[in-house]
DNA sequence: AGAGCTATGTATAATCG
DNA sequence: TCGATTATACATAGCTC
């Protein structure tokens, strides 16, 4: 039997819901990818699976990175973010201005992160006074540690056998060597200790050599969100 | 004439690209909405239109809010950081361009310096090739981690204050009643002063009362991105 | 730009292995 | 619980206004 029409409402059957989720997620990601390529835009997709796992996709890195960063920010910083509400900046008229400003902003952001990173790498626990700070630092270190360990395993397994885990560890890239579309699957908090828990979902475009890849390895919290009071909702 | 097959590559014609963008954006949003309803998940979508406008969609508030915060932060910080370089009204276009380019160069320089500094601290597991190197790195990280944790314990025993913030619990239990699907359209920098410039794109599901809503009012910059180093990619 | 139209390409619900 | 398969619903490229 072919496709039946369904009504858009919560699928009560849990198994079914999971199946539908992965199917539609794949479709959504493919479409996001296509849009990003066709229209040369940045598209980011984030979703929490029914089981609470976060998957994010961003063909063009940018937005994804913002989020990754954000997710790793400490409570303190999030709090800081909250009280600036009024974006005020000189408006420009030309497209070029805008582009240049975008570039500048991207660079500023880069610097911001670099500085933050530095502070993480030069951790002086004795100087840290807030719990949040320490926790953020700890998290970073854990993450790094995990990646190092993973790399270690990677190395040693490469020596032994060739590909035990190919479907999980492969990285794919679309035709252009740069701008790799990516799908990240973040574990839930409770899975913090699983080093491997990646999921790969290639767009699988017919006729194209799909060497798209995915990697995962970042276990993060998926619950550092709060509501934005300034964003009033209208009817 | 009906639908023709197209190849997934950048549409060169600008007008066409714009048209395709809006059509596909609508489709993508609808699909995201459906996924979120069918599977009862959070889905967030972010995209920059070819003209630089940011549209974000999030049926369930959470992720959207994260981004709003983040975007606003950088906006504010950018303002702080860029003081002294605001183009005056009297500046000519090319002068502004030049200023911007200079700023970019300065920032690039700054980044270069930071990166260099970072490369000393930053273990890039992907680049390490020897087991010894990795092991040494691991050890160091462990040591650091331990000191951080110690410090943490130290602190907490001293403060012993309440730590039971309820935000974690709240975030995972949201009620349908409070979470309206939304689509935000953020203005570009040049539109910064328009208070209202929202765009609404209801999923438009046949036969269902669309109570999906949209509002907009937040004008933000769309460019605070860069790569998060902890998210190492493996081959 | 934006709204419709229609032929056709695609996504996917149901089913089977 | 997964992949394949298939029939069908749906999205959308190319037009026109």
PDB file of C-alpha atoms in Angstrom, chain B residues 30-121:
ATOM      1  CA  UNK B  30       5.706  23.829   6.849  1.00  0.00           C
ATOM      2  CA  UNK B  31       7.676  20.656   7.100  1.00  0.00           C
ATOM      3  CA  UNK B  32       9.375  21.785  10.231  1.00  0.00           C
ATOM      4  CA  UNK B  33       6.026  22.582  11.690  1.00  0.00           C
ATOM      5  CA  UNK B  34       4.610  19.220  10.749  1.00  0.00           C
ATOM      6  CA  UNK B  35       7.551  17.407  12.206  1.00  0.00           C
ATOM      7  CA  UNK B  36       7.244  19.295  15.412  1.00  0.00           C
ATOM      8  CA  UNK B  37       3.579  18.471  15.727  1.00  0.00           C
ATOM      9  CA  UNK B  38       3.662  14.888  14.561  1.00  0.00           C
ATOM     10  CA  UNK B  39       6.593  13.953  16.675  1.00  0.00           C
ATOM     11  CA  UNK B  40       6.022  16.390  19.475  1.00  0.00           C
ATOM     12  CA  UNK B  41       9.495  17.774  19.271  1.00  0.00           C
ATOM     13  CA  UNK B  42      11.201  21.069  19.251  1.00  0.00           C
ATOM     14  CA  UNK B  43      12.330  22.162  15.894  1.00  0.00           C
ATOM     15  CA  UNK B  44      13.990  25.394  15.092  1.00  0.00           C
ATOM     16  CA  UNK B  45      14.850  26.735  11.744  1.00  0.00           C
ATOM     17  CA  UNK B  46      17.044  29.654  10.954  1.00  0.00           C
ATOM     18  CA  UNK B  47      17.883  31.058   7.629  1.00  0.00           C
ATOM     19  CA  UNK B  48      19.400  34.049   6.076  1.00  0.00           C
ATOM     20  CA  UNK B  49      17.673  35.099   2.921  1.00  0.00           C
ATOM     21  CA  UNK B  50      19.747  36.002  -0.088  1.00  0.00           C
ATOM     22  CA  UNK B  51      19.264  39.599   0.911  1.00  0.00           C
ATOM     23  CA  UNK B  52      20.620  38.984   4.356  1.00  0.00           C
ATOM     24  CA  UNK B  53      17.409  38.945   6.249  1.00  0.00           C
ATOM     25  CA  UNK B  54      17.177  36.422   8.982  1.00  0.00           C
ATOM     26  CA  UNK B  55      14.105  34.338   9.339  1.00  0.00           C
ATOM     27  CA  UNK B  56      13.742  31.963  12.124  1.00  0.00           C
ATOM     28  CA  UNK B  57      11.055  29.571  12.918  1.00  0.00           C
ATOM     29  CA  UNK B  58      10.393  27.666  16.006  1.00  0.00           C
ATOM     30  CA  UNK B  59       7.119  26.062  16.789  1.00  0.00           C
ATOM     31  CA  UNK B  60       8.182  25.573  20.303  1.00  0.00           C
ATOM     32  CA  UNK B  61       9.863  28.624  21.533  1.00  0.00           C
ATOM     33  CA  UNK B  62      12.823  27.041  23.218  1.00  0.00           C
ATOM     34  CA  UNK B  63      15.462  27.071  20.611  1.00  0.00           C
ATOM     35  CA  UNK B  64      14.273  30.275  19.155  1.00  0.00           C
ATOM     36  CA  UNK B  65      14.802  31.940  22.437  1.00  0.00           C
ATOM     37  CA  UNK B  66      18.298  30.754  22.728  1.00  0.00           C
ATOM     38  CA  UNK B  67      19.094  32.335  19.479  1.00  0.00           C
ATOM     39  CA  UNK B  68      17.343  35.534  20.179  1.00  0.00           C
ATOM     40  CA  UNK B  69      19.421  35.924  23.213  1.00  0.00           C
ATOM     41  CA  UNK B  70      22.550  35.157  21.486  1.00  0.00           C
ATOM     42  CA  UNK B  71      21.895  37.434  18.628  1.00  0.00           C
ATOM     43  CA  UNK B  72      21.094  40.242  20.918  1.00  0.00           C
ATOM     44  CA  UNK B  73      24.136  39.757  22.928  1.00  0.00           C
ATOM     45  CA  UNK B  74      26.416  40.098  20.068  1.00  0.00           C
ATOM     46  CA  UNK B  75      24.529  43.065  18.842  1.00  0.00           C
ATOM     47  CA  UNK B  76      25.016  44.823  22.087  1.00  0.00           C
ATOM     48  CA  UNK B  77      28.560  43.782  22.469  1.00  0.00           C
ATOM     49  CA  UNK B  78      29.294  44.753  18.989  1.00  0.00           C
ATOM     50  CA  UNK B  79      28.033  48.193  19.764  1.00  0.00           C
ATOM     51  CA  UNK B  80      30.324  48.319  22.707  1.00  0.00           C
ATOM     52  CA  UNK B  81      33.269  47.063  20.851  1.00  0.00           C
ATOM     53  CA  UNK B  82      32.841  49.201  17.851  1.00  0.00           C
ATOM     54  CA  UNK B  83      32.621  52.530  19.531  1.00  0.00           C
ATOM     55  CA  UNK B  84      34.726  55.028  17.762  1.00  0.00           C
ATOM     56  CA  UNK B  85      34.180  53.638  14.376  1.00  0.00           C
ATOM     57  CA  UNK B  86      30.667  54.659  13.684  1.00  0.00           C
ATOM     58  CA  UNK B  87      30.456  56.142  10.303  1.00  0.00           C
ATOM     59  CA  UNK B  88      29.237  59.647  10.531  1.00  0.00           C
ATOM     60  CA  UNK B  89      26.444  60.859   8.403  1.00  0.00           C
ATOM     61  CA  UNK B  90      28.831  63.006   6.522  1.00  0.00           C
ATOM     62  CA  UNK B  91      30.992  60.186   5.396  1.00  0.00           C
ATOM     63  CA  UNK B  92      30.781  59.245   1.837  1.00  0.00           C
ATOM     64  CA  UNK B  93      29.996  55.757   0.856  1.00  0.00           C
ATOM     65  CA  UNK B  94      33.465  54.929  -0.194  1.00  0.00           C
ATOM     66  CA  UNK B  95      34.888  56.391   2.965  1.00  0.00           C
ATOM     67  CA  UNK B  96      32.711  54.151   4.958  1.00  0.00           C
ATOM     68  CA  UNK B  97      33.778  51.228   2.907  1.00  0.00           C
ATOM     69  CA  UNK B  98      37.324  52.037   3.525  1.00  0.00           C
ATOM     70  CA  UNK B  99      36.793  52.353   7.216  1.00  0.00           C
ATOM     71  CA  UNK B 100      35.048  49.074   7.307  1.00  0.00           C
ATOM     72  CA  UNK B 101      37.757  47.379   5.381  1.00  0.00           C
ATOM     73  CA  UNK B 102      40.326  48.774   7.688  1.00  0.00           C
ATOM     74  CA  UNK B 103      38.416  47.526  10.592  1.00  0.00           C
ATOM     75  CA  UNK B 104      38.264  44.133   9.033  1.00  0.00           C
ATOM     76  CA  UNK B 105      41.957  44.091   8.533  1.00  0.00           C
ATOM     77  CA  UNK B 106      42.575  45.101  12.089  1.00  0.00           C
ATOM     78  CA  UNK B 107      40.311  42.388  13.300  1.00  0.00           C
ATOM     79  CA  UNK B 108      41.951  39.831  11.107  1.00  0.00           C
ATOM     80  CA  UNK B 109      45.219  40.816  12.621  1.00  0.00           C
ATOM     81  CA  UNK B 110      43.795  40.482  16.070  1.00  0.00           C
ATOM     82  CA  UNK B 111      42.473  37.077  15.275  1.00  0.00           C
ATOM     83  CA  UNK B 112      45.748  36.028  13.884  1.00  0.00           C
ATOM     84  CA  UNK B 113      47.434  36.938  17.120  1.00  0.00           C
ATOM     85  CA  UNK B 114      44.823  35.212  19.192  1.00  0.00           C
ATOM     86  CA  UNK B 115      44.975  32.093  17.112  1.00  0.00           C
ATOM     87  CA  UNK B 116      48.661  31.948  17.434  1.00  0.00           C
ATOM     88  CA  UNK B 117      48.405  32.231  21.125  1.00  0.00           C
ATOM     89  CA  UNK B 118      45.756  29.618  21.147  1.00  0.00           C
ATOM     90  CA  UNK B 119      47.676  27.167  19.127  1.00  0.00           C
ATOM     91  CA  UNK B 120      50.001  26.887  22.038  1.00  0.00           C
ATOM     92  CA  UNK B 121      47.289  25.801  24.345  1.00  0.00           C
TER      93      UNK B 121
END
